[in-house]
N, CA and C of each residue as an Amber inpcrd file, in Angstrom:
protein
   357
 102.7470000-270.5150000 -48.2920000 103.3070000-269.3080000 -48.3970000
 104.3910000-269.4690000 -46.6580000 105.5240000-268.5390000 -46.9220000
 106.6860000-268.6710000 -45.8140000 106.8700000-267.2010000 -45.6200000
 107.0830000-266.8230000 -44.6870000 107.6990000-265.7910000 -44.1620000
 108.5280000-265.7880000 -43.0470000 109.7920000-264.8430000 -43.6790000
 110.8040000-264.7850000 -42.9050000 110.8230000-263.4990000 -42.1370000
 110.7760000-263.3790000 -40.8150000 111.0510000-262.0890000 -40.2750000
 112.2570000-261.7950000 -39.4300000 112.9030000-260.6020000 -39.7280000
 114.1000000-260.3600000 -39.5020000 114.0800000-259.3900000 -37.9050000
 115.3070000-259.2390000 -37.0270000 115.1860000-258.3260000 -35.9990000
 116.3460000-258.6220000 -35.4830000 116.7390000-257.3080000 -34.9950000
 118.1230000-257.3060000 -34.3060000 119.0380000-256.1420000 -34.6320000
 118.4250000-255.2700000 -35.9130000 119.5180000-254.4040000 -36.2640000
 119.4400000-253.0430000 -35.7400000 120.2330000-252.2670000 -36.0810000
 120.7530000-250.9250000 -35.3740000 121.9930000-250.3250000 -35.5540000
 121.9130000-249.2100000 -34.7940000 123.2220000-248.5880000 -34.7460000
 124.3980000-248.9100000 -33.7010000 125.2290000-249.0340000 -34.0650000
 126.6380000-249.7210000 -32.9770000 127.5290000-248.8880000 -33.2830000
 128.6510000-248.4530000 -32.2470000 129.6150000-248.0230000 -32.2540000
 130.8360000-249.1390000 -32.9320000 131.9710000-248.3360000 -33.5670000
 132.9360000-249.6680000 -33.8770000 133.4360000-250.4170000 -32.6350000
 133.6050000-251.7650000 -32.8000000 133.9510000-252.6680000 -31.8530000
 132.8560000-253.2020000 -30.9280000 131.8110000-252.8010000 -31.2180000
 130.3400000-253.1600000 -30.6370000 129.7830000-254.7230000 -31.2190000
 128.7810000-255.0110000 -30.8400000 128.1360000-256.1820000 -31.0510000
 126.8940000-256.0720000 -31.3590000 126.3750000-256.8290000 -32.0460000
 124.9860000-256.9470000 -32.3620000 124.5420000-258.3870000 -32.9850000
 123.4340000-258.7510000 -32.5210000 122.7910000-260.2210000 -32.6500000
 121.5100000-259.9020000 -33.5370000 121.5810000-260.5350000 -34.9200000
 120.2040000-260.4660000 -35.5950000 119.7100000-261.9420000 -35.3620000
 118.2240000-261.8760000 -35.6250000 117.6690000-263.1620000 -35.7370000
 116.5120000-262.9420000 -36.8380000 116.4120000-263.9760000 -37.3550000
 115.1520000-264.3800000 -38.4740000 114.5870000-265.8050000 -38.2490000
 113.4480000-265.3960000 -38.3200000 112.5010000-266.3580000 -37.8660000
 111.4810000-266.9240000 -38.8080000 111.4850000-268.2620000 -39.1470000
 110.6830000-268.3110000 -40.6880000 109.1720000-268.8930000 -39.8320000
 108.4100000-268.7780000 -40.5090000 106.7170000-269.1430000 -40.2220000
 106.0210000-269.5080000 -41.4750000 104.8470000-270.5810000 -41.2670000
 104.2400000-270.8330000 -42.3370000 104.4680000-272.4330000 -42.6670000
 103.6970000-272.5760000 -43.6340000 103.6770000-274.5230000 -44.1610000
 104.8690000-274.6220000 -44.6210000 105.5150000-275.8410000 -44.3520000
 106.7690000-276.2790000 -45.1390000 107.2400000-277.6180000 -44.3210000
 107.7100000-278.2110000 -45.0890000 108.3320000-279.8600000 -44.8960000
 109.3930000-279.4850000 -43.7430000 110.3840000-278.9510000 -44.2070000
 111.7590000-278.6790000 -43.4800000 112.5110000-277.4220000 -44.0790000
 113.4430000-276.9530000 -43.4520000 114.3360000-276.0030000 -43.8570000
 115.6800000-276.6550000 -44.1730000 116.7560000-276.5030000 -45.3390000
 117.5550000-276.7080000 -45.5440000 118.7780000-275.7920000 -45.0940000
 119.3710000-275.3450000 -46.0380000 120.5230000-274.2490000 -45.5480000
 119.7470000-272.9810000 -45.3420000 120.2340000-272.1940000 -44.5060000
 119.9240000-270.7420000 -44.0200000 121.1930000-269.9420000 -44.0360000
 120.8600000-268.8160000 -44.4870000 122.1610000-267.6450000 -44.5970000
 121.8720000-266.6370000 -44.3940000 122.8610000-265.6070000 -44.2200000
 122.9010000-264.1130000 -43.9880000 123.5130000-263.3790000 -45.4620000
 122.9460000-262.4200000 -45.6640000 123.5100000-261.8890000 -46.9200000
 123.5630000-260.2850000 -46.4440000 124.5310000-259.2440000 -46.9320000
 124.5960000-258.1180000 -46.8880000 124.5000000-257.3830000 -48.0140000
 123.7240000-256.0800000 -48.0810000 124.0310000-254.8090000 -49.0530000
 124.2950000-253.7520000 -48.8060000 125.6040000-253.2390000 -48.9560000
 125.7210000-251.5060000 -48.7230000 125.2040000-250.7960000 -49.7510000
 125.1970000-249.6110000 -49.7000000 124.6260000-248.9000000 -50.6370000
 125.6860000-248.5900000 -51.8490000 125.1500000-248.8030000 -53.0260000
 125.8500000-248.8720000 -54.2470000 126.6770000-249.9420000 -54.3300000
 126.5360000-250.9860000 -53.8190000 127.2480000-252.2490000 -53.8370000
 126.2110000-253.5980000 -54.0480000 127.0130000-254.6250000 -54.8600000
 126.1140000-255.5760000 -54.9440000 125.9190000-256.8850000 -53.4610000
 124.7030000-257.2740000 -53.4500000 124.8190000-258.0810000 -52.1890000
 125.5490000-259.2440000 -51.9510000 126.3400000-259.2780000 -50.9960000
 127.2890000-260.3460000 -50.7940000 126.8680000-261.1310000 -49.3240000
 127.4060000-262.7050000 -49.6710000 126.9120000-263.5780000 -48.8900000
 127.9540000-263.3020000 -47.6220000 127.3520000-263.3970000 -46.3820000
 128.0300000-263.0780000 -45.1040000 128.3670000-264.4670000 -44.6390000
 127.2370000-265.6100000 -44.3760000 127.7030000-266.6180000 -43.7780000
 126.1720000-267.6290000 -44.1310000 126.5600000-268.8460000 -44.1800000
 125.6090000-269.9570000 -44.2930000 125.6640000-271.1150000 -43.0300000
 124.2540000-271.8010000 -43.1870000 124.6300000-272.7970000 -42.0820000
 123.6960000-273.8770000 -42.3520000 123.9800000-275.0230000 -42.5500000
 123.2180000-276.6170000 -42.9410000 122.1760000-276.8600000 -41.7680000
 121.3900000-277.6150000 -41.9470000 120.5370000-278.2080000 -41.0580000
 121.1580000-279.0630000 -40.2120000 122.3440000-279.2250000 -40.5300000
 123.0900000-279.8960000 -39.5490000 123.8360000-279.1500000 -38.9300000
 124.3760000-278.0920000 -38.4970000 125.0630000-277.1580000 -38.0730000
 126.5730000-276.8960000 -38.8820000 126.7670000-277.4430000 -40.0930000
 128.0650000-277.0210000 -40.8130000 127.8860000-275.3900000 -41.0390000
 128.8230000-274.6920000 -40.9360000 128.9530000-273.1130000 -41.6390000
 129.9560000-273.0540000 -42.6650000 129.6660000-271.8080000 -43.0290000
 130.8530000-271.4540000 -43.7620000 130.4120000-269.7160000 -43.9510000
 131.5180000-269.0190000 -43.8610000 131.9850000-267.5450000 -43.8620000
 132.6990000-266.7560000 -45.0120000 132.1190000-265.6930000 -44.8480000
 132.9060000-264.9690000 -46.0340000 133.9490000-264.6270000 -45.1970000
 135.4340000-264.2910000 -46.2790000 136.4510000-264.0550000 -45.3980000
 136.8720000-262.8780000 -44.3770000 135.9310000-261.7980000 -44.9880000
 135.9120000-260.6800000 -44.2360000 135.3630000-260.5910000 -42.9000000
 134.5460000-261.6020000 -42.4560000 133.7720000-261.5810000 -41.2550000
 134.6070000-262.9040000 -40.4780000 135.1120000-263.7720000 -40.9050000
 135.8060000-264.9040000 -40.0850000 136.6290000-264.2140000 -38.7520000
 135.8610000-265.1120000 -37.6790000 136.6200000-264.4950000 -36.6570000
 135.4980000-263.7060000 -35.6650000 134.7020000-263.0910000 -36.1640000
 134.2610000-261.9560000 -35.8210000 132.4920000-262.4350000 -35.5230000
 132.3580000-263.2850000 -36.7720000 130.6540000-263.5120000 -36.7330000
 130.4740000-264.7350000 -36.5480000 129.0330000-265.0480000 -36.0850000
 129.1640000-266.7900000 -35.6830000 127.5480000-266.7250000 -35.9290000
 127.3390000-267.7360000 -37.1880000 125.8210000-267.9380000 -37.2250000
 125.7710000-269.3000000 -36.7740000 124.1590000-269.3320000 -36.0550000
 123.8770000-270.5000000 -35.4460000 122.3410000-270.6320000 -35.8540000
 121.7400000-271.9140000 -35.6210000 120.2710000-271.8800000 -35.7590000
 119.6140000-272.6150000 -34.5720000 118.6030000-272.2880000 -34.5400000
 117.5990000-273.5950000 -33.5280000 116.7140000-273.9620000 -34.4530000
 116.7110000-274.9410000 -34.9940000 115.9160000-275.5980000 -35.6590000
 114.3710000-276.0960000 -35.2520000 114.1360000-276.0350000 -33.7380000
 113.1450000-276.3920000 -33.1700000 112.4070000-274.8060000 -33.3280000
 112.9170000-274.1980000 -33.2350000 112.1110000-272.6340000 -33.6850000
 112.3290000-271.8800000 -34.9080000 112.9710000-272.8780000 -35.9080000
 112.9590000-272.2600000 -37.1570000 113.6570000-270.9020000 -37.3500000
 114.4010000-270.7680000 -36.5690000 115.2870000-269.6760000 -36.4310000
 116.7500000-269.8700000 -36.5670000 117.3080000-268.5060000 -37.3800000
 118.8010000-268.4190000 -37.4610000 119.2550000-267.1540000 -37.2400000
 120.3220000-267.3120000 -36.4930000 120.9670000-265.9890000 -35.8050000
 122.3220000-265.6450000 -36.3220000 122.3370000-264.6550000 -36.3220000
 123.9790000-263.9690000 -36.5040000 124.7780000-262.8460000 -35.6040000
 125.3390000-263.5540000 -34.6740000 126.1880000-262.7710000 -33.5920000
 127.0490000-261.9880000 -34.5890000 127.3950000-260.8440000 -34.2430000
 128.3070000-259.9410000 -34.7240000 129.0190000-259.0570000 -33.9550000
 130.5420000-259.5640000 -33.6290000 131.3490000-258.8880000 -32.5940000
 132.4950000-258.1400000 -33.4130000 133.1860000-257.3340000 -32.8290000
 134.0020000-256.5080000 -33.2870000 133.7130000-255.7990000 -34.3410000
 132.5690000-255.0980000 -34.5940000 131.9570000-254.4120000 -35.6490000
 132.9230000-253.4750000 -36.2330000 132.9030000-253.1840000 -37.4060000
 133.5970000-252.2050000 -38.0030000 132.8280000-251.4210000 -39.0120000
 133.0410000-249.9370000 -39.4990000 132.2740000-249.1870000 -40.3300000
 131.9580000-250.0330000 -41.7310000 132.8130000-250.9350000 -42.0790000
 132.4730000-251.4660000 -43.5400000 131.7470000-252.5120000 -43.0260000
 131.1320000-253.2020000 -42.1310000 129.8970000-253.9470000 -41.6490000
 128.7870000-253.0480000 -42.1070000 128.6410000-251.8330000 -42.3060000
 127.4400000-251.0890000 -42.2310000 126.5490000-251.9740000 -43.7960000
 125.7910000-252.1450000 -43.5860000 124.9060000-252.6450000 -44.7660000
 123.5280000-252.8310000 -44.1890000 122.4920000-253.4260000 -45.2140000
 121.4050000-253.9730000 -44.8740000 121.5740000-255.6080000 -44.8260000
 120.8960000-256.3250000 -43.8570000 121.2350000-257.5200000 -43.8050000
 120.2240000-258.3810000 -43.9520000 120.1730000-259.2550000 -45.1180000
 119.1430000-259.8840000 -45.3220000 119.0310000-261.5550000 -44.9530000
 118.2110000-262.2160000 -44.2550000 118.2240000-263.5240000 -44.2300000
 117.6440000-264.4560000 -45.2560000 118.1560000-265.7000000 -45.3110000
 117.6500000-266.2870000 -46.4630000 117.5150000-267.8990000 -45.9140000
 116.3710000-268.5260000 -46.4930000 116.2390000-270.0690000 -46.1520000
 115.4440000-270.5590000 -47.3940000 116.4460000-272.0770000 -47.3100000
 115.8790000-272.8190000 -48.3680000 114.7060000-273.7100000 -47.8870000
 113.4950000-273.6120000 -48.3640000 112.1560000-274.1290000 -47.9430000
 112.2260000-275.3830000 -48.6790000 111.8050000-276.6480000 -47.9310000
 111.9790000-277.7180000 -48.5670000 110.8160000-278.2360000 -48.2680000
 109.9110000-278.8650000 -49.6170000 108.8970000-279.5560000 -49.4020000
 109.0190000-280.7270000 -50.4120000 107.8670000-281.5550000 -50.6620000
 107.9220000-282.5740000 -51.3940000 107.7210000-282.5250000 -52.6600000
 107.2890000-281.4100000 -53.3740000 107.1510000-280.9580000 -54.6250000
 107.7460000-280.0860000 -54.9870000 108.5870000-279.2100000 -54.5360000
 108.9960000-278.2220000 -55.1070000 109.7680000-277.5620000 -53.8550000
 111.1360000-276.7360000 -53.9710000 111.6940000-276.1970000 -52.9550000
 111.5840000-274.7540000 -53.6960000 111.9370000-273.6260000 -52.7900000
 112.0440000-272.3560000 -52.7650000 112.5340000-271.7110000 -51.6120000
 113.5750000-270.7780000 -52.1490000 114.4240000-269.7860000 -51.4970000
 113.4870000-268.5630000 -51.0620000 113.3050000-268.3360000 -49.8410000
 112.8140000-267.1660000 -49.3840000 113.9070000-266.3440000 -48.7060000
 113.3870000-265.0070000 -49.0430000 114.3960000-263.6730000 -48.2410000
 113.5370000-262.8630000 -46.9470000 114.2560000-262.5460000 -45.8690000
 113.5610000-261.9660000 -45.3360000 113.4420000-260.4930000 -45.6970000
 112.9770000-259.3150000 -45.1070000 112.6120000-257.9890000 -45.4910000
 113.8290000-257.2430000 -45.3710000 114.9970000-257.5170000 -44.7150000
 116.0520000-256.9850000 -44.3100000 115.9570000-256.2150000 -43.3770000
 117.3020000-255.8260000 -42.5030000 117.1770000-255.1590000 -41.2710000
 118.5860000-254.2350000 -41.4490000 118.5190000-253.2470000 -41.3000000
 119.7550000-252.3150000 -41.1730000 120.6800000-252.5040000 -40.1000000
 121.8780000-252.6110000 -40.1390000 122.8320000-252.4810000 -39.6180000
 123.8660000-251.3670000 -39.8820000 124.1660000-250.4320000 -38.4030000
 125.0960000-249.1270000 -39.1180000 125.9450000-249.2740000 -37.9410000
 127.3980000-249.0070000 -38.4050000 128.4870000-249.0620000 -37.6480000
 129.4390000-247.7160000 -37.6060000 128.9820000-246.8250000 -36.7200000
 129.5190000-245.4950000 -36.8450000 129.9020000-244.7920000 -35.4500000
 130.5830000-244.0110000 -35.3270000 130.9750000-243.2900000 -34.2030000
 129.9320000-242.2600000 -33.7560000
């Protein structure tokens, strides 16, 4: 059993910044790729950024240059630093982790955290 707990969401003005965190707890061998996804009302969930266990990153074009994904493997935690936020960034943000075990691998999701960018 693995739990992903997110924190850091909230209300921010355009141009502001937020830092999201997602910590994994439970029993597992290791964590592979971790990522952040978001879903705005009435829209499909979309990938925001991913990061491998070795630190290689990938970003959606809409957030390149503004968002930074990072991870602390010792803490089993992934972060998303969001700068220069825009109203179109408003969404529920979900973290995802590829949980690796010897017999079977699973993808786990966080509970979601609301990010609202508004004047």
